[in-house]
mmCIF file of C-alpha atoms in Angstrom:
data_model
loop_
_atom_site.group_PDB
_atom_site.id
_atom_site.type_symbol
_atom_site.label_atom_id
_atom_site.label_comp_id
_atom_site.label_asym_id
_atom_site.label_seq_id
_atom_site.Cartn_x
_atom_site.Cartn_y
_atom_site.Cartn_z
ATOM 1 C CA MET A 1 133.774 -97.529 53.069
ATOM 2 C CA ASN A 2 137.132 -95.772 52.634
ATOM 3 C CA VAL A 3 135.516 -92.387 53.287
ATOM 4 C CA PHE A 4 133.874 -93.707 56.460
ATOM 5 C CA LEU A 5 137.195 -95.156 57.672
ATOM 6 C CA LEU A 6 139.027 -91.936 56.768
ATOM 7 C CA ILE A 7 136.584 -89.860 58.823
ATOM 8 C CA LEU A 8 136.788 -92.358 61.701
ATOM 9 C CA HIS A 9 140.599 -92.193 61.462
ATOM 10 C CA GLY A 10 140.396 -88.396 61.671
ATOM 11 C CA LEU A 11 138.014 -88.445 64.636
ATOM 12 C CA CYS A 12 140.210 -90.892 66.566
ATOM 13 C CA ALA A 13 143.205 -88.693 65.743
ATOM 14 C CA VAL A 14 141.422 -85.654 67.203
ATOM 15 C CA ALA A 15 140.713 -87.534 70.443
ATOM 16 C CA LEU A 16 144.332 -88.709 70.532
ATOM 17 C CA LEU A 17 145.574 -85.150 69.924
ATOM 18 C CA GLY A 18 143.558 -83.881 72.868
ATOM 19 C CA ALA A 19 144.781 -86.599 75.208
ATOM 20 C CA ILE A 20 148.474 -86.434 74.266
ATOM 21 C CA SER A 21 148.425 -82.609 74.311
ATOM 22 C CA HIS A 22 146.958 -82.572 77.833
ATOM 23 C CA GLN A 23 149.473 -85.123 79.046
ATOM 24 C CA THR A 24 152.523 -83.536 77.412
ATOM 25 C CA VAL A 25 151.711 -80.019 78.610
ATOM 26 C CA SER A 26 150.968 -81.295 82.117
ATOM 27 C CA ALA A 27 154.336 -83.098 82.154
ATOM 28 C CA TRP A 28 156.400 -80.152 80.879
ATOM 29 C CA TRP A 29 154.497 -77.253 82.396
ATOM 30 C CA PRO A 30 152.344 -78.462 85.287
ATOM 31 C CA ALA A 31 149.871 -76.127 86.971
ATOM 32 C CA ARG A 32 149.032 -76.403 90.643
ATOM 33 C CA LYS A 33 145.638 -74.777 90.455
ATOM 34 C CA ALA A 34 143.076 -75.097 87.695
ATOM 35 C CA MET A 35 142.190 -71.427 87.398
ATOM 36 C CA GLY A 36 141.168 -70.310 83.920
ATOM 37 C CA PHE A 37 141.534 -72.168 80.618
ATOM 38 C CA GLY A 38 145.340 -72.355 80.393
ATOM 39 C CA PRO A 39 146.061 -73.617 83.918
ATOM 40 C CA SER A 40 143.057 -75.974 83.706
ATOM 41 C CA PHE A 41 144.483 -77.445 80.505
ATOM 42 C CA ARG A 42 147.801 -78.062 82.286
ATOM 43 C CA ALA A 43 146.458 -79.180 85.662
ATOM 44 C CA VAL A 44 145.412 -82.678 84.587
ATOM 45 C CA GLN A 45 146.899 -85.861 86.034
ATOM 46 C CA GLY A 46 148.901 -86.970 83.003
ATOM 47 C CA ALA A 47 149.220 -90.598 84.069
ATOM 48 C CA LYS A 48 145.450 -91.057 83.832
ATOM 49 C CA PHE A 49 145.617 -90.427 80.077
ATOM 50 C CA THR A 50 148.165 -93.163 79.362
ATOM 51 C CA LYS A 51 145.862 -96.126 78.657
ATOM 52 C CA ALA A 52 143.552 -93.974 76.541
ATOM 53 C CA ILE A 53 146.515 -92.659 74.560
ATOM 54 C CA VAL A 54 147.892 -96.159 73.919
ATOM 55 C CA ILE A 55 144.486 -97.473 72.824
ATOM 56 C CA LEU A 56 143.677 -94.424 70.691
ATOM 57 C CA PHE A 57 147.122 -94.525 69.102
ATOM 58 C CA LEU A 58 146.700 -98.187 68.158
ATOM 59 C CA ILE A 59 143.168 -97.704 66.794
ATOM 60 C CA THR A 60 144.191 -94.607 64.802
ATOM 61 C CA PHE A 61 147.322 -96.365 63.537
ATOM 62 C CA VAL A 62 145.412 -99.459 62.386
ATOM 63 C CA LEU A 63 142.742 -97.330 60.693
ATOM 64 C CA GLY A 64 145.478 -95.360 58.948
ATOM 65 C CA ALA A 65 147.127 -98.600 57.810
ATOM 66 C CA ILE A 66 143.799 -99.847 56.404
ATOM 67 C CA ILE A 67 143.176 -96.691 54.356
ATOM 68 C CA TYR A 68 146.809 -96.408 53.239
ATOM 69 C CA PRO A 69 146.437 -98.475 49.978
ATOM 70 C CA PRO A 70 143.859 -96.108 48.396
ATOM 71 C CA TYR A 71 146.229 -93.210 49.191
ATOM 72 C CA ARG A 72 149.148 -95.102 47.628
ATOM 73 C CA LEU A 73 147.190 -95.853 44.466
ATOM 74 C CA HIS A 74 145.403 -92.541 43.955
ATOM 75 C CA GLY A 75 146.649 -89.854 46.349
ATOM 76 C CA ARG A 76 150.390 -90.324 46.032
ATOM 77 C CA THR A 77 150.206 -90.856 42.275
ATOM 78 C CA TYR A 78 148.397 -87.528 42.031
ATOM 79 C CA LEU A 79 150.997 -85.781 44.222
ATOM 80 C CA GLU A 80 153.800 -87.176 42.043
ATOM 81 C CA THR A 81 152.051 -86.181 38.833
ATOM 82 C CA MET A 82 151.506 -82.662 40.154
ATOM 83 C CA ARG A 83 155.124 -82.571 41.419
ATOM 84 C CA MET A 84 153.978 -81.658 44.945
ATOM 85 C CA TRP A 85 157.182 -82.915 46.504
ATOM 86 C CA THR A 86 156.857 -81.104 49.835
ATOM 87 C CA VAL A 87 153.433 -82.611 50.522
ATOM 88 C CA ASN A 88 154.611 -86.016 49.328
ATOM 89 C CA GLY A 89 157.732 -85.808 51.510
ATOM 90 C CA SER A 90 155.706 -84.698 54.511
ATOM 91 C CA PHE A 91 153.565 -87.810 54.179
ATOM 92 C CA GLU A 92 156.724 -89.941 53.946
ATOM 93 C CA LEU A 93 157.959 -88.333 57.174
ATOM 94 C CA LYS A 94 154.572 -88.885 58.783
ATOM 95 C CA GLU A 95 154.692 -92.634 58.178
ATOM 96 C CA GLN A 96 158.249 -92.866 59.547
ATOM 97 C CA PHE A 97 157.518 -90.748 62.666
ATOM 98 C CA LEU A 98 154.404 -92.718 63.498
ATOM 99 C CA ALA A 99 156.129 -96.060 62.928
ATOM 100 C CA LEU A 100 158.874 -94.988 65.362
ATOM 101 C CA SER A 101 156.207 -93.909 67.857
ATOM 102 C CA LEU A 102 154.577 -97.332 67.548
ATOM 103 C CA GLY A 103 157.869 -98.979 68.499
ATOM 104 C CA MET A 104 158.234 -96.605 71.443
ATOM 105 C CA LEU A 105 154.742 -97.331 72.786
ATOM 106 C CA PRO A 106 155.721 -100.150 75.223
ATOM 107 C CA PHE A 107 158.440 -97.895 76.687
ATOM 108 C CA TYR A 108 156.007 -94.971 76.905
ATOM 109 C CA TRP A 109 153.430 -97.176 78.654
ATOM 110 C CA HIS A 110 156.071 -98.405 81.082
ATOM 111 C CA VAL A 111 157.403 -94.989 82.132
ATOM 112 C CA TRP A 112 153.881 -93.647 82.717
ATOM 113 C CA ARG A 113 152.785 -96.635 84.822
ATOM 114 C CA GLN A 114 151.486 -95.741 88.281
ATOM 115 C CA PRO A 115 152.802 -95.207 90.880
ATOM 116 C CA LEU A 116 155.023 -92.811 88.957
ATOM 117 C CA ASP A 117 158.747 -93.303 89.435
ATOM 118 C CA GLU A 118 160.553 -90.004 90.113
ATOM 119 C CA ALA A 119 163.635 -91.334 88.326
ATOM 120 C CA LEU A 120 161.637 -91.602 85.090
ATOM 121 C CA THR A 121 160.457 -87.969 84.983
ATOM 122 C CA LEU A 122 162.661 -87.049 82.014
ATOM 123 C CA ALA A 123 161.708 -90.259 80.187
ATOM 124 C CA ARG A 124 158.015 -89.420 80.696
ATOM 125 C CA LYS A 125 158.500 -85.887 79.385
ATOM 126 C CA MET A 126 160.502 -86.966 76.364
ATOM 127 C CA SER A 127 158.408 -89.988 75.346
ATOM 128 C CA SER A 128 155.206 -87.924 75.580
ATOM 129 C CA ALA A 129 156.818 -85.062 73.662
ATOM 130 C CA LEU A 130 157.950 -87.360 70.838
ATOM 131 C CA ILE A 131 154.511 -88.950 70.488
ATOM 132 C CA PHE A 132 152.939 -85.462 70.778
ATOM 133 C CA PHE A 133 155.131 -84.229 67.923
ATOM 134 C CA ALA A 134 154.538 -87.316 65.739
ATOM 135 C CA VAL A 135 150.766 -87.224 66.250
ATOM 136 C CA TRP A 136 150.473 -83.478 65.562
ATOM 137 C CA PHE A 137 152.745 -83.739 62.524
ATOM 138 C CA GLY A 138 150.773 -86.724 61.247
ATOM 139 C CA PHE A 139 147.447 -85.006 61.800
ATOM 140 C CA ILE A 140 148.413 -81.788 60.014
ATOM 141 C CA THR A 141 150.077 -83.662 57.149
ATOM 142 C CA GLY A 142 147.116 -86.002 56.746
ATOM 143 C CA HIS A 143 144.785 -83.016 56.727
ATOM 144 C CA VAL A 144 146.841 -81.224 54.059
ATOM 145 C CA VAL A 145 147.107 -84.353 51.883
ATOM 146 C CA ASN A 146 143.381 -84.878 52.197
ATOM 147 C CA ASN A 147 142.710 -81.281 51.204
ATOM 148 C CA VAL A 148 145.015 -81.562 48.193
ATOM 149 C CA ARG A 149 143.363 -84.647 46.752
ATOM 150 C CA GLY A 150 139.901 -84.585 48.346
ATOM 151 C CA ILE A 151 138.133 -87.619 49.759
ATOM 152 C CA PHE A 152 136.273 -88.681 46.588
ATOM 153 C CA MET B 1 161.382 -105.439 87.385
ATOM 154 C CA LEU B 2 162.375 -107.039 84.075
ATOM 155 C CA SER B 3 159.985 -104.982 81.914
ATOM 156 C CA ALA B 4 161.654 -101.809 83.199
ATOM 157 C CA ARG B 5 164.874 -102.987 81.584
ATOM 158 C CA LEU B 6 163.403 -104.518 78.440
ATOM 159 C CA THR B 7 161.136 -101.720 77.155
ATOM 160 C CA PRO B 8 164.007 -99.250 76.531
ATOM 161 C CA ILE B 9 165.852 -101.984 74.631
ATOM 162 C CA PHE B 10 162.792 -102.775 72.506
ATOM 163 C CA SER B 11 162.204 -99.088 71.777
ATOM 164 C CA ALA B 12 165.816 -98.472 70.711
ATOM 165 C CA ALA B 13 166.099 -101.744 68.755
ATOM 166 C CA PHE B 14 162.840 -101.061 66.927
ATOM 167 C CA ALA B 15 163.996 -97.592 65.845
ATOM 168 C CA ILE B 16 167.355 -98.870 64.593
ATOM 169 C CA ALA B 17 165.788 -101.895 62.860
ATOM 170 C CA TYR B 18 163.180 -99.663 61.237
ATOM 171 C CA VAL B 19 165.629 -97.228 59.683
ATOM 172 C CA ILE B 20 167.761 -100.143 58.418
ATOM 173 C CA ALA B 21 164.681 -101.908 57.000
ATOM 174 C CA GLU B 22 163.426 -98.716 55.347
ATOM 175 C CA GLN B 23 166.759 -97.731 53.848
ATOM 176 C CA ASN B 24 167.548 -101.222 52.521
ATOM 177 C CA ASN B 25 163.961 -102.239 51.785
ATOM 178 C CA PHE B 26 164.086 -105.269 54.079
ATOM 179 C CA ALA B 27 160.352 -105.910 54.138
ATOM 180 C CA LEU B 28 158.997 -108.992 55.881
ATOM 181 C CA PHE B 29 156.125 -108.926 53.410
ATOM 182 C CA THR B 30 154.959 -106.892 50.436
ATOM 183 C CA TYR B 31 151.446 -105.729 49.640
ATOM 184 C CA HIS B 32 150.349 -105.260 46.042
ATOM 185 C CA PRO B 33 147.384 -102.879 46.368
ATOM 186 C CA ARG B 34 146.283 -102.953 42.726
ATOM 187 C CA ILE B 35 145.658 -106.714 42.784
ATOM 188 C CA ASP B 36 145.063 -106.950 46.563
ATOM 189 C CA GLU B 37 147.734 -109.587 47.139
ATOM 190 C CA TRP B 38 150.317 -110.127 49.883
ATOM 191 C CA GLY B 39 153.713 -111.651 49.278
ATOM 192 C CA PHE B 40 156.445 -112.884 51.613
ATOM 193 C CA LEU B 41 159.593 -110.730 51.876
ATOM 194 C CA THR B 42 160.456 -107.904 49.480
ATOM 195 C CA GLN B 43 158.927 -108.483 46.068
ATOM 196 C CA ALA B 44 158.993 -106.496 42.844
ATOM 197 C CA PRO B 45 155.836 -104.454 42.189
ATOM 198 C CA ARG B 46 153.117 -106.377 40.362
ATOM 199 C CA ASN B 47 150.642 -104.590 38.136
ATOM 200 C CA GLY B 48 151.073 -101.335 40.084
ATOM 201 C CA PRO B 49 153.107 -100.055 43.009
ATOM 202 C CA GLY B 50 154.280 -102.346 45.782
ATOM 203 C CA MET B 51 153.735 -101.303 49.403
ATOM 204 C CA TYR B 52 156.602 -102.117 51.737
ATOM 205 C CA TRP B 53 155.746 -100.039 54.820
ATOM 206 C CA TYR B 54 153.765 -102.882 56.425
ATOM 207 C CA GLY B 55 156.718 -105.163 55.778
ATOM 208 C CA TRP B 56 159.184 -102.728 57.339
ATOM 209 C CA LEU B 57 157.001 -102.646 60.447
ATOM 210 C CA GLY B 58 156.948 -106.446 60.496
ATOM 211 C CA THR B 59 160.719 -106.648 60.086
ATOM 212 C CA SER B 60 161.258 -104.104 62.867
ATOM 213 C CA ILE B 61 158.901 -105.836 65.296
ATOM 214 C CA VAL B 62 160.547 -109.217 64.699
ATOM 215 C CA ALA B 63 164.083 -107.773 64.918
ATOM 216 C CA ALA B 64 163.340 -105.706 68.032
ATOM 217 C CA GLY B 65 161.599 -108.686 69.637
ATOM 218 C CA ALA B 66 164.615 -110.891 68.909
ATOM 219 C CA VAL B 67 167.098 -108.328 70.282
ATOM 220 C CA THR B 68 164.953 -107.847 73.388
ATOM 221 C CA ALA B 69 164.625 -111.586 73.967
ATOM 222 C CA ALA B 70 168.362 -112.089 73.427
ATOM 223 C CA SER B 71 169.146 -109.371 75.963
ATOM 224 C CA ILE B 72 167.141 -110.991 78.794
ATOM 225 C CA PRO B 73 170.085 -112.973 80.269
ATOM 226 C CA PHE B 74 172.246 -109.842 80.288
ATOM 227 C CA VAL B 75 169.715 -107.390 81.734
ATOM 228 C CA ARG B 76 168.924 -109.667 84.686
ATOM 229 C CA THR B 77 172.208 -108.671 86.267
ATOM 230 C CA ARG B 78 172.906 -105.281 84.679
ATOM 231 C CA SER B 79 171.016 -102.026 84.525
ATOM 232 C CA VAL B 80 169.898 -100.579 81.214
ATOM 233 C CA PRO B 81 170.104 -96.818 80.632
ATOM 234 C CA VAL B 82 166.497 -95.635 80.353
ATOM 235 C CA VAL B 83 167.585 -92.786 78.114
ATOM 236 C CA ILE B 84 167.967 -95.113 75.105
ATOM 237 C CA GLY B 85 164.184 -95.670 75.133
ATOM 238 C CA TRP B 86 163.524 -92.132 73.894
ATOM 239 C CA ALA B 87 166.903 -90.818 72.714
ATOM 240 C CA VAL B 88 167.410 -93.447 69.994
ATOM 241 C CA PRO B 89 163.932 -92.879 68.432
ATOM 242 C CA LEU B 90 164.586 -89.112 68.642
ATOM 243 C CA VAL B 91 167.900 -89.464 66.792
ATOM 244 C CA ILE B 92 166.288 -91.702 64.159
ATOM 245 C CA MET B 93 163.487 -89.156 63.661
ATOM 246 C CA VAL B 94 166.058 -86.446 62.999
ATOM 247 C CA LEU B 95 167.929 -88.863 60.735
ATOM 248 C CA PHE B 96 164.765 -89.430 58.684
ATOM 249 C CA VAL B 97 164.385 -85.678 58.202
ATOM 250 C CA TYR B 98 167.899 -85.690 56.786
ATOM 251 C CA LEU B 99 167.350 -88.810 54.653
ATOM 252 C CA LEU B 100 164.149 -87.429 53.154
ATOM 253 C CA ARG B 101 165.476 -83.899 52.640
ATOM 254 C CA ALA B 102 165.426 -84.306 48.848
ATOM 255 C CA PHE B 103 161.622 -83.999 48.905
ATOM 256 C CA PHE B 104 161.907 -80.504 50.376
ATOM 257 C CA PHE B 105 164.770 -79.124 48.291
ATOM 258 C CA ARG B 106 163.691 -79.861 44.711
#
């Protein structure tokens, strides 16, 4: 069951990465015309991703919280035994960054609500960028931790 | 709109409450994964490690909710700087990098 939930957690994280990356890039570096891969990636309407990002974040977060105890019992113990402090510390940072993102979610949802308020442009850019950073950091760290210990 | 003034307060209060809860281990509840038991508030580990992260989240949600609710009478008549909604979590993120630096410099 844990393996199934871990894979589901990873798949939801991939979907979340795609959505938050599209939104963040479109907010910071918008493209007027969708010509070619790069401009097409940036030319999305960021606001349309907001609900999906909130829902995917919550699902991924809850799944991560469910599979956290097996990591605490087996994964972290292994990292400590092997003195892999950088990996261990990265996971500690991951849990703090994502917890802070969870607390920021109502604010994020508010600033991206349509019709978009021009006065909240910077808040939209920054809240998306912080969640973008936390999600990417969490994904890479989770991937590395998983590779260190394996899923079985 | 009231939510426009309350969400930055919740975001900032949550971040501050979280770093205080994490640094002082103010957990609303403790999970003992080895024996699959939950306990109220911060408890000593039982038959294995104790997990406090869920409790820190609980503490932060309750504290941020209380601060937000308490601020309602004030924000009805005053504006709230939107910048606190993202700047405070950003500062706390950087602070956590500093607080956890020992992991990376052993």
